[in-house]
Amino acid sequence: MDWMAELRLRGYKATPQRGLILRVLEESSQHLTAEEIGRAVEARAVPLNRSTVYRTVETLAGLGLIRATRIGRSTHYEIAGGEQDHHHLVCSRCRATVDLPLAGASAELTRMAEAAGYELESVEVLVTGICRTCRERERTAATPG
Amino acid sequence: MDWMAELRLRGYKATPQRGLILRVLEESSQHLTAEEIGRAVEARAVPLNRSTVYRTVETLAGLGLIRATRIGRSTHYEIAGGEQDHHHLVCSRCRATVDLPLAGASAELTRMAEAAGYELESVEVLVTGICRTCRERERTAATPG
DNA sequence: GTTCGTGCAAATACTTTGCAAGTCG
DNA sequence: CGACTTGCAAAGTATTTGCACGAAC
């Protein structure tokens, strides 16, 4: 995706910072925090202020180019690729996260929201559990010996 | 519910602070933040340090007596009454929150989590929308004249 | 009397804001 | 050139921690 062109097309300035943040998110295919985005961009030898990260992700989320998700105490960002209705399964120990492709999950939710008089905006499903790795680590640690 | 007895029964000290926090949550039937809990207790003329609130809600959540939910940037707490599987519909404007009784929502999620190698712990569904009041206020505000 | 819990103060993590300087179109 | 962006520094909000005193059992 040519992010620079996309930004200009929408009437936003195509700055190197915006391009880098989008590229980093695109290549990571992960949910990154503002801090992680900053470090990833800086790994490319481009200094990037955290305020800029925060302001940029807000702008990009507003444009629908990226999606924000609160996990634990920080907000994580990811490229708003194809599947709109995917959610997150997070390990409560190590924070490892996998996506849950929850295709039709919001159908009933929409109905319920409308019944409550709300105009639906977003559905965020956050499932927590313990991943296999952490479970095995804990089992091993618990083994007497 | 006799919270003091419940606490002692489980081997925890039954302090007035714990009792008050539980009572406040029970009576509010709302999702309160740590700050709101503190203010509500203090409204009963009992000073209550915020650290104590945070430590207490963590303890009580660990005991399963209350439930924690992240809404926006702060964590909200509520009495862990009957319906385990209820979730939240929040107005993105005024933060008004209603419960969504999502009975069987986690059945499929459990299956998916297990398929991913996770042992399920919790399912949190956070739906945002615009409540009727806010929509009407905005419509009125937008009316030319 | 011991152990656990609380208050206080300071620290931490995450995020937001005001303002001057810099860049894009 | 002018509007939009960035960097910097400082502030703000939410939460956590160390420690000494105090309360519950």
mmCIF file of C-alpha atoms (C1' of nucleotides) in Angstrom:
data_model
loop_
_atom_site.group_PDB
_atom_site.id
_atom_site.type_symbol
_atom_site.label_atom_id
_atom_site.label_comp_id
_atom_site.label_asym_id
_atom_site.label_seq_id
_atom_site.Cartn_x
_atom_site.Cartn_y
_atom_site.Cartn_z
ATOM 1 C CA MET A 1 0.000 0.000 0.000
ATOM 2 C CA ASP A 2 1.292 3.455 -0.916
ATOM 3 C CA TRP A 3 0.601 5.256 2.313
ATOM 4 C CA MET A 4 2.063 8.554 1.215
ATOM 5 C CA ALA A 5 -0.302 8.769 -1.719
ATOM 6 C CA GLU A 6 -3.182 7.652 0.443
ATOM 7 C CA LEU A 7 -2.520 10.440 2.909
ATOM 8 C CA ARG A 8 -2.246 13.140 0.257
ATOM 9 C CA LEU A 9 -5.385 11.865 -1.371
ATOM 10 C CA ARG A 10 -7.233 12.394 1.861
ATOM 11 C CA GLY A 11 -5.895 15.865 2.314
ATOM 12 C CA TYR A 12 -3.286 15.068 4.964
ATOM 13 C CA LYS A 13 0.374 15.880 4.715
ATOM 14 C CA ALA A 14 2.529 12.938 3.830
ATOM 15 C CA THR A 15 5.296 13.289 6.368
ATOM 16 C CA PRO A 16 8.098 10.776 6.818
ATOM 17 C CA GLN A 17 6.896 10.128 10.377
ATOM 18 C CA ARG A 18 3.457 9.072 9.214
ATOM 19 C CA GLY A 19 4.918 6.931 6.493
ATOM 20 C CA LEU A 20 7.287 5.216 8.889
ATOM 21 C CA ILE A 21 4.632 4.531 11.485
ATOM 22 C CA LEU A 22 2.360 3.002 8.878
ATOM 23 C CA ARG A 23 5.203 0.953 7.434
ATOM 24 C CA VAL A 24 6.239 -0.322 10.846
ATOM 25 C CA LEU A 25 2.694 -1.346 11.677
ATOM 26 C CA GLU A 26 2.235 -2.949 8.305
ATOM 27 C CA GLU A 27 5.404 -4.983 8.577
ATOM 28 C CA SER A 28 4.965 -6.003 12.178
ATOM 29 C CA SER A 29 1.529 -7.549 11.678
ATOM 30 C CA GLN A 30 1.382 -7.209 15.450
ATOM 31 C CA HIS A 31 -0.397 -4.985 17.893
ATOM 32 C CA LEU A 32 2.191 -2.409 18.903
ATOM 33 C CA THR A 33 2.059 0.143 21.689
ATOM 34 C CA ALA A 34 3.076 3.753 21.101
ATOM 35 C CA GLU A 35 6.377 3.007 22.753
ATOM 36 C CA GLU A 36 6.984 -0.012 20.536
ATOM 37 C CA ILE A 37 6.127 1.953 17.436
ATOM 38 C CA GLY A 38 8.591 4.596 18.513
ATOM 39 C CA ARG A 39 11.348 2.072 19.087
ATOM 40 C CA ALA A 40 10.647 0.294 15.828
ATOM 41 C CA VAL A 41 10.899 3.520 13.867
ATOM 42 C CA GLU A 42 14.045 4.485 15.714
ATOM 43 C CA ALA A 43 15.518 1.113 14.837
ATOM 44 C CA ARG A 44 15.554 2.545 11.328
ATOM 45 C CA ALA A 45 17.764 5.327 12.586
ATOM 46 C CA VAL A 46 14.997 7.924 12.532
ATOM 47 C CA PRO A 47 14.374 9.618 15.872
ATOM 48 C CA LEU A 48 10.673 9.939 16.641
ATOM 49 C CA ASN A 49 9.151 11.782 19.537
ATOM 50 C CA ARG A 50 6.512 9.938 21.535
ATOM 51 C CA SER A 51 4.085 12.840 21.308
ATOM 52 C CA THR A 52 4.302 12.526 17.575
ATOM 53 C CA VAL A 53 3.532 8.836 17.829
ATOM 54 C CA TYR A 54 0.462 9.513 19.929
ATOM 55 C CA ARG A 55 -0.766 12.312 17.703
ATOM 56 C CA THR A 56 -0.105 10.340 14.578
ATOM 57 C CA VAL A 57 -1.842 7.161 15.659
ATOM 58 C CA GLU A 58 -4.859 9.217 16.636
ATOM 59 C CA THR A 59 -4.937 10.801 13.201
ATOM 60 C CA LEU A 60 -4.432 7.506 11.418
ATOM 61 C CA ALA A 61 -7.095 5.808 13.509
ATOM 62 C CA GLY A 62 -9.455 8.637 12.638
ATOM 63 C CA LEU A 63 -8.740 7.976 8.980
ATOM 64 C CA GLY A 64 -9.468 4.313 9.518
ATOM 65 C CA LEU A 65 -5.978 3.331 8.396
ATOM 66 C CA ILE A 66 -5.137 1.725 11.712
ATOM 67 C CA ARG A 67 -7.119 0.240 14.572
ATOM 68 C CA ALA A 68 -6.641 0.898 18.270
ATOM 69 C CA THR A 69 -7.210 -1.669 21.006
ATOM 70 C CA ARG A 70 -6.732 -1.347 24.712
ATOM 71 C CA ILE A 71 -4.852 -4.309 26.117
ATOM 72 C CA GLY A 72 -3.826 -4.106 29.726
ATOM 73 C CA ARG A 73 -2.941 -0.558 30.535
ATOM 74 C CA SER A 74 -1.743 0.558 27.164
ATOM 75 C CA THR A 75 -3.333 1.043 23.780
ATOM 76 C CA HIS A 76 -2.108 -1.128 20.948
ATOM 77 C CA TYR A 77 -2.289 -0.264 17.271
ATOM 78 C CA GLU A 78 -2.404 -2.338 14.145
ATOM 79 C CA ILE A 79 -2.965 -1.840 10.438
ATOM 80 C CA ALA A 80 -6.681 -1.869 9.681
ATOM 81 C CA GLY A 81 -6.321 -4.673 7.159
ATOM 82 C CA GLY A 82 -9.144 -6.653 5.573
ATOM 83 C CA GLU A 83 -11.061 -8.464 8.299
ATOM 84 C CA GLN A 84 -12.976 -5.880 10.214
ATOM 85 C CA ASP A 85 -14.438 -8.200 12.777
ATOM 86 C CA HIS A 86 -11.411 -9.735 14.363
ATOM 87 C CA HIS A 87 -10.700 -9.562 18.041
ATOM 88 C CA HIS A 88 -8.012 -10.487 20.514
ATOM 89 C CA LEU A 89 -7.014 -13.384 22.677
ATOM 90 C CA VAL A 90 -4.324 -12.325 25.113
ATOM 91 C CA CYS A 91 -2.228 -14.421 27.461
ATOM 92 C CA SER A 92 -2.606 -13.006 30.937
ATOM 93 C CA ARG A 93 0.921 -14.086 31.788
ATOM 94 C CA CYS A 94 3.114 -13.106 28.856
ATOM 95 C CA ARG A 95 0.690 -10.895 26.915
ATOM 96 C CA ALA A 96 1.157 -12.988 23.780
ATOM 97 C CA THR A 97 -1.740 -12.078 21.525
ATOM 98 C CA VAL A 98 -3.467 -13.929 18.739
ATOM 99 C CA ASP A 99 -6.349 -12.739 16.624
ATOM 100 C CA LEU A 100 -9.801 -14.237 16.863
ATOM 101 C CA PRO A 101 -11.622 -14.073 13.538
ATOM 102 C CA LEU A 102 -15.054 -13.404 14.975
ATOM 103 C CA ALA A 103 -16.949 -12.943 11.780
ATOM 104 C CA GLY A 104 -20.578 -12.603 12.754
ATOM 105 C CA ALA A 105 -20.105 -11.799 16.407
ATOM 106 C CA SER A 106 -21.574 -8.361 16.120
ATOM 107 C CA ALA A 107 -24.831 -9.264 14.439
ATOM 108 C CA GLU A 108 -26.628 -9.944 17.685
ATOM 109 C CA LEU A 109 -24.756 -7.163 19.426
ATOM 110 C CA THR A 110 -25.994 -4.652 16.912
ATOM 111 C CA ARG A 111 -29.535 -5.730 17.589
ATOM 112 C CA MET A 112 -29.079 -5.438 21.333
ATOM 113 C CA ALA A 113 -27.380 -2.080 21.080
ATOM 114 C CA GLU A 114 -30.233 -0.727 19.015
ATOM 115 C CA ALA A 115 -32.741 -2.107 21.464
ATOM 116 C CA ALA A 116 -30.946 -0.123 24.143
ATOM 117 C CA GLY A 117 -31.200 3.008 22.019
ATOM 118 C CA TYR A 118 -27.541 3.088 21.050
ATOM 119 C CA GLU A 119 -26.149 3.642 17.591
ATOM 120 C CA LEU A 120 -23.390 1.060 17.337
ATOM 121 C CA GLU A 121 -19.878 2.281 16.728
ATOM 122 C CA SER A 122 -17.467 -0.482 17.594
ATOM 123 C CA VAL A 123 -17.301 -3.918 19.093
ATOM 124 C CA GLU A 124 -14.204 -4.926 20.954
ATOM 125 C CA VAL A 125 -13.875 -8.430 22.285
ATOM 126 C CA LEU A 126 -10.964 -9.111 24.568
ATOM 127 C CA VAL A 127 -10.473 -12.660 25.672
ATOM 128 C CA THR A 128 -7.786 -13.542 28.158
ATOM 129 C CA GLY A 129 -6.354 -16.935 28.908
ATOM 130 C CA ILE A 130 -3.071 -18.662 29.542
ATOM 131 C CA CYS A 131 -1.109 -19.700 26.504
ATOM 132 C CA ARG A 132 0.402 -23.140 26.175
ATOM 133 C CA THR A 133 3.936 -21.899 26.752
ATOM 134 C CA CYS A 134 3.078 -20.211 30.020
ATOM 135 C CA ARG A 135 1.044 -23.152 31.210
ATOM 136 C CA GLU A 136 3.931 -25.504 30.574
ATOM 137 C CA ARG A 137 6.389 -23.189 32.209
ATOM 138 C CA GLU A 138 4.189 -23.029 35.286
ATOM 139 C CA ARG A 139 3.670 -26.756 35.392
ATOM 140 C CA THR A 140 7.423 -27.306 35.179
ATOM 141 C CA ALA A 141 8.096 -24.734 37.870
ATOM 142 C CA ALA A 142 5.540 -26.402 40.124
ATOM 143 C CA THR A 143 7.072 -29.826 39.740
ATOM 144 C CA PRO A 144 8.590 -30.897 43.052
ATOM 145 C CA GLY A 145 12.223 -31.743 42.882
ATOM 146 C CA MET B 1 -24.671 -10.419 51.619
ATOM 147 C CA ASP B 2 -22.588 -10.375 54.786
ATOM 148 C CA TRP B 3 -19.255 -9.306 53.347
ATOM 149 C CA MET B 4 -17.436 -9.234 56.653
ATOM 150 C CA ALA B 5 -18.272 -12.865 57.349
ATOM 151 C CA GLU B 6 -17.421 -13.781 53.773
ATOM 152 C CA LEU B 7 -13.980 -12.242 54.109
ATOM 153 C CA ARG B 8 -13.204 -13.926 57.416
ATOM 154 C CA LEU B 9 -14.398 -17.210 56.045
ATOM 155 C CA ARG B 10 -11.872 -16.945 53.284
ATOM 156 C CA GLY B 11 -9.058 -16.091 55.623
ATOM 157 C CA TYR B 12 -8.946 -12.367 54.960
ATOM 158 C CA LYS B 13 -9.226 -9.644 57.539
ATOM 159 C CA ALA B 14 -12.594 -7.993 57.678
ATOM 160 C CA THR B 15 -11.617 -4.344 57.746
ATOM 161 C CA PRO B 16 -14.053 -1.451 57.604
ATOM 162 C CA GLN B 17 -12.444 -0.297 54.346
ATOM 163 C CA ARG B 18 -13.162 -3.595 52.624
ATOM 164 C CA GLY B 19 -16.657 -3.638 53.969
ATOM 165 C CA LEU B 20 -17.328 -0.109 52.789
ATOM 166 C CA ILE B 21 -15.939 -0.678 49.326
ATOM 167 C CA LEU B 22 -18.070 -3.767 48.908
ATOM 168 C CA ARG B 23 -21.132 -1.989 50.232
ATOM 169 C CA VAL B 24 -20.624 0.973 47.938
ATOM 170 C CA LEU B 25 -20.250 -1.259 44.915
ATOM 171 C CA GLU B 26 -23.239 -3.313 45.931
ATOM 172 C CA GLU B 27 -25.458 -0.296 46.363
ATOM 173 C CA SER B 28 -24.296 1.556 43.293
ATOM 174 C CA SER B 29 -25.087 -1.264 40.867
ATOM 175 C CA GLN B 30 -22.788 0.706 38.606
ATOM 176 C CA HIS B 31 -19.268 0.300 37.308
ATOM 177 C CA LEU B 32 -17.194 2.593 39.489
ATOM 178 C CA THR B 33 -13.604 3.687 39.070
ATOM 179 C CA ALA B 34 -11.160 3.635 41.973
ATOM 180 C CA GLU B 35 -11.610 7.367 42.310
ATOM 181 C CA GLU B 36 -15.395 7.057 42.360
ATOM 182 C CA ILE B 37 -15.245 4.312 44.945
ATOM 183 C CA GLY B 38 -13.037 6.509 47.073
ATOM 184 C CA ARG B 39 -15.401 9.446 46.812
ATOM 185 C CA ALA B 40 -18.436 7.300 47.509
ATOM 186 C CA VAL B 41 -16.879 5.905 50.660
ATOM 187 C CA GLU B 42 -15.787 9.358 51.754
ATOM 188 C CA ALA B 43 -19.351 10.540 51.237
ATOM 189 C CA ARG B 44 -20.035 8.376 54.266
ATOM 190 C CA ALA B 45 -17.569 10.461 56.203
ATOM 191 C CA VAL B 46 -14.870 7.799 56.177
ATOM 192 C CA PRO B 47 -11.566 8.935 54.677
ATOM 193 C CA LEU B 48 -10.091 6.334 52.340
ATOM 194 C CA ASN B 49 -6.739 6.477 50.687
ATOM 195 C CA ARG B 50 -6.615 5.749 46.958
ATOM 196 C CA SER B 51 -3.816 3.212 47.388
ATOM 197 C CA THR B 52 -6.097 1.321 49.684
ATOM 198 C CA VAL B 53 -8.819 1.385 47.070
ATOM 199 C CA TYR B 54 -6.489 -0.012 44.434
ATOM 200 C CA ARG B 55 -5.088 -2.680 46.717
ATOM 201 C CA THR B 56 -8.505 -3.636 47.971
ATOM 202 C CA VAL B 57 -10.173 -3.943 44.591
ATOM 203 C CA GLU B 58 -7.298 -6.129 43.461
ATOM 204 C CA THR B 59 -7.790 -8.376 46.458
ATOM 205 C CA LEU B 60 -11.549 -8.496 46.047
ATOM 206 C CA ALA B 61 -11.270 -9.213 42.348
ATOM 207 C CA GLY B 62 -8.874 -12.030 43.165
ATOM 208 C CA LEU B 63 -11.493 -13.425 45.506
ATOM 209 C CA GLY B 64 -14.078 -13.163 42.770
ATOM 210 C CA LEU B 65 -16.238 -10.855 44.845
ATOM 211 C CA ILE B 66 -16.000 -8.035 42.324
ATOM 212 C CA ARG B 67 -15.282 -7.790 38.614
ATOM 213 C CA ALA B 68 -12.902 -5.397 36.896
ATOM 214 C CA THR B 69 -13.475 -3.928 33.445
ATOM 215 C CA ARG B 70 -11.362 -1.500 31.507
ATOM 216 C CA ILE B 71 -13.457 1.249 30.007
ATOM 217 C CA GLY B 72 -11.592 4.063 28.366
ATOM 218 C CA ARG B 73 -8.439 4.723 30.270
ATOM 219 C CA SER B 74 -9.567 3.647 33.692
ATOM 220 C CA THR B 75 -10.595 0.379 35.266
ATOM 221 C CA HIS B 76 -14.146 0.085 36.564
ATOM 222 C CA TYR B 77 -15.328 -2.267 39.266
ATOM 223 C CA GLU B 78 -18.665 -3.834 40.049
ATOM 224 C CA ILE B 79 -20.069 -6.463 42.359
ATOM 225 C CA ALA B 80 -19.678 -9.901 40.789
ATOM 226 C CA GLY B 81 -23.379 -10.649 41.107
ATOM 227 C CA GLY B 82 -25.223 -13.537 39.509
ATOM 228 C CA GLU B 83 -24.897 -13.239 35.724
ATOM 229 C CA GLN B 84 -21.334 -14.093 34.881
ATOM 230 C CA ASP B 85 -21.582 -13.472 31.176
ATOM 231 C CA HIS B 86 -22.682 -9.903 30.957
ATOM 232 C CA HIS B 87 -20.785 -7.272 29.093
ATOM 233 C CA HIS B 88 -20.801 -3.556 28.457
ATOM 234 C CA LEU B 89 -22.264 -1.111 26.019
ATOM 235 C CA VAL B 90 -20.718 2.302 26.510
ATOM 236 C CA CYS B 91 -21.692 5.631 24.997
ATOM 237 C CA SER B 92 -18.604 7.100 23.384
ATOM 238 C CA ARG B 93 -19.852 10.596 24.164
ATOM 239 C CA CYS B 94 -21.106 10.578 27.734
ATOM 240 C CA ARG B 95 -19.767 7.182 28.858
ATOM 241 C CA ALA B 96 -23.220 6.088 29.944
ATOM 242 C CA THR B 97 -22.988 2.338 30.317
ATOM 243 C CA VAL B 98 -25.586 -0.371 30.105
ATOM 244 C CA ASP B 99 -25.078 -4.084 30.563
ATOM 245 C CA LEU B 100 -25.400 -6.542 27.724
ATOM 246 C CA PRO B 101 -26.628 -9.912 28.930
ATOM 247 C CA LEU B 102 -24.558 -11.978 26.527
ATOM 248 C CA ALA B 103 -25.450 -15.382 27.777
ATOM 249 C CA GLY B 104 -23.838 -17.828 25.388
ATOM 250 C CA ALA B 105 -21.331 -15.497 23.801
ATOM 251 C CA SER B 106 -18.350 -17.333 25.157
ATOM 252 C CA ALA B 107 -19.245 -20.804 23.985
ATOM 253 C CA GLU B 108 -17.647 -20.361 20.601
ATOM 254 C CA LEU B 109 -14.883 -18.254 22.065
ATOM 255 C CA THR B 110 -13.906 -21.018 24.430
ATOM 256 C CA ARG B 111 -13.605 -23.391 21.526
ATOM 257 C CA MET B 112 -11.468 -20.957 19.575
ATOM 258 C CA ALA B 113 -9.261 -20.183 22.539
ATOM 259 C CA GLU B 114 -8.639 -23.846 23.115
ATOM 260 C CA ALA B 115 -7.867 -24.354 19.461
ATOM 261 C CA ALA B 116 -5.214 -21.674 19.831
ATOM 262 C CA GLY B 117 -3.757 -23.500 22.827
ATOM 263 C CA TYR B 118 -5.063 -21.063 25.428
ATOM 264 C CA GLU B 119 -6.789 -21.946 28.641
ATOM 265 C CA LEU B 120 -9.656 -19.470 28.797
ATOM 266 C CA GLU B 121 -9.796 -17.106 31.732
ATOM 267 C CA SER B 122 -12.130 -14.267 30.870
ATOM 268 C CA VAL B 123 -14.160 -12.813 28.061
ATOM 269 C CA GLU B 124 -14.691 -9.098 27.981
ATOM 270 C CA VAL B 125 -16.908 -7.598 25.339
ATOM 271 C CA LEU B 126 -16.886 -3.853 25.087
ATOM 272 C CA VAL B 127 -19.307 -2.312 22.664
ATOM 273 C CA THR B 128 -19.322 1.407 22.042
ATOM 274 C CA GLY B 129 -22.035 3.456 20.458
ATOM 275 C CA ILE B 130 -23.873 6.714 20.863
ATOM 276 C CA CYS B 131 -26.755 6.716 23.255
ATOM 277 C CA ARG B 132 -30.093 8.240 22.360
ATOM 278 C CA THR B 133 -29.593 11.247 24.605
ATOM 279 C CA CYS B 134 -26.300 12.181 23.025
ATOM 280 C CA ARG B 135 -27.621 11.637 19.551
ATOM 281 C CA GLU B 136 -30.536 13.918 20.205
ATOM 282 C CA ARG B 137 -28.368 16.531 21.803
ATOM 283 C CA GLU B 138 -26.112 16.495 18.761
ATOM 284 C CA ARG B 139 -29.004 16.647 16.354
ATOM 285 C CA THR B 140 -30.413 19.642 18.217
ATOM 286 C CA ALA B 141 -27.051 21.346 18.314
ATOM 287 C CA ALA B 142 -26.643 20.840 14.605
ATOM 288 C CA THR B 143 -29.997 22.357 13.757
ATOM 289 C CA PRO B 144 -29.436 25.570 11.853
ATOM 290 C CA GLY B 145 -31.056 28.628 13.322
ATOM 291 C "C1'" DG C 1 1.619 -10.622 69.900
ATOM 292 C "C1'" DT C 2 1.792 -11.499 64.959
ATOM 293 C "C1'" DT C 3 0.301 -10.953 60.715
ATOM 294 C "C1'" DC C 4 -2.060 -8.476 57.554
ATOM 295 C "C1'" DG C 5 -3.872 -3.968 56.008
ATOM 296 C "C1'" DT C 6 -3.804 1.019 55.700
ATOM 297 C "C1'" DG C 7 -2.098 5.722 55.004
ATOM 298 C "C1'" DC C 8 1.275 8.529 53.203
ATOM 299 C "C1'" DA C 9 4.482 10.076 49.971
ATOM 300 C "C1'" DA C 10 6.972 9.257 46.122
ATOM 301 C "C1'" DA C 11 7.515 6.835 41.941
ATOM 302 C "C1'" DT C 12 5.985 4.890 37.606
ATOM 303 C "C1'" DA C 13 3.482 4.184 33.219
ATOM 304 C "C1'" DC C 14 0.891 6.059 29.759
ATOM 305 C "C1'" DT C 15 -0.892 9.915 27.464
ATOM 306 C "C1'" DT C 16 -1.978 14.855 26.525
ATOM 307 C "C1'" DT C 17 -0.991 19.743 25.813
ATOM 308 C "C1'" DG C 18 1.219 24.506 24.789
ATOM 309 C "C1'" DC C 19 4.314 26.528 22.182
ATOM 310 C "C1'" DA C 20 8.072 27.557 18.944
ATOM 311 C "C1'" DA C 21 10.366 25.854 15.003
ATOM 312 C "C1'" DG C 22 10.178 23.135 10.825
ATOM 313 C "C1'" DT C 23 8.132 20.932 6.701
ATOM 314 C "C1'" DC C 24 4.762 19.952 2.984
ATOM 315 C "C1'" DG C 25 1.934 21.430 -0.677
ATOM 316 C "C1'" DC D 1 4.099 31.541 1.877
ATOM 317 C "C1'" DG D 2 0.607 29.499 4.891
ATOM 318 C "C1'" DA D 3 -1.369 25.698 7.072
ATOM 319 C "C1'" DC D 4 -0.361 21.615 9.031
ATOM 320 C "C1'" DT D 5 3.229 18.800 11.810
ATOM 321 C "C1'" DT D 6 6.829 17.891 14.713
ATOM 322 C "C1'" DG D 7 9.838 18.118 18.837
ATOM 323 C "C1'" DC D 8 10.460 19.415 23.334
ATOM 324 C "C1'" DA D 9 9.257 20.086 27.913
ATOM 325 C "C1'" DA D 10 5.949 20.092 31.189
ATOM 326 C "C1'" DA D 11 1.645 18.657 32.957
ATOM 327 C "C1'" DG D 12 -2.028 15.318 33.708
ATOM 328 C "C1'" DT D 13 -4.302 10.957 34.783
ATOM 329 C "C1'" DA D 14 -4.269 6.282 36.436
ATOM 330 C "C1'" DT D 15 -1.947 3.160 39.078
ATOM 331 C "C1'" DT D 16 1.894 1.050 41.907
ATOM 332 C "C1'" DT D 17 5.302 0.668 45.571
ATOM 333 C "C1'" DG D 18 8.187 1.104 50.068
ATOM 334 C "C1'" DC D 19 7.792 1.846 54.523
ATOM 335 C "C1'" DA D 20 6.120 2.703 59.237
ATOM 336 C "C1'" DC D 21 2.141 2.640 61.950
ATOM 337 C "C1'" DG D 22 -2.196 0.547 63.231
ATOM 338 C "C1'" DA D 23 -5.885 -2.817 63.420
ATOM 339 C "C1'" DA D 24 -7.786 -7.620 63.205
ATOM 340 C "C1'" DC D 25 -7.497 -12.190 64.812
#
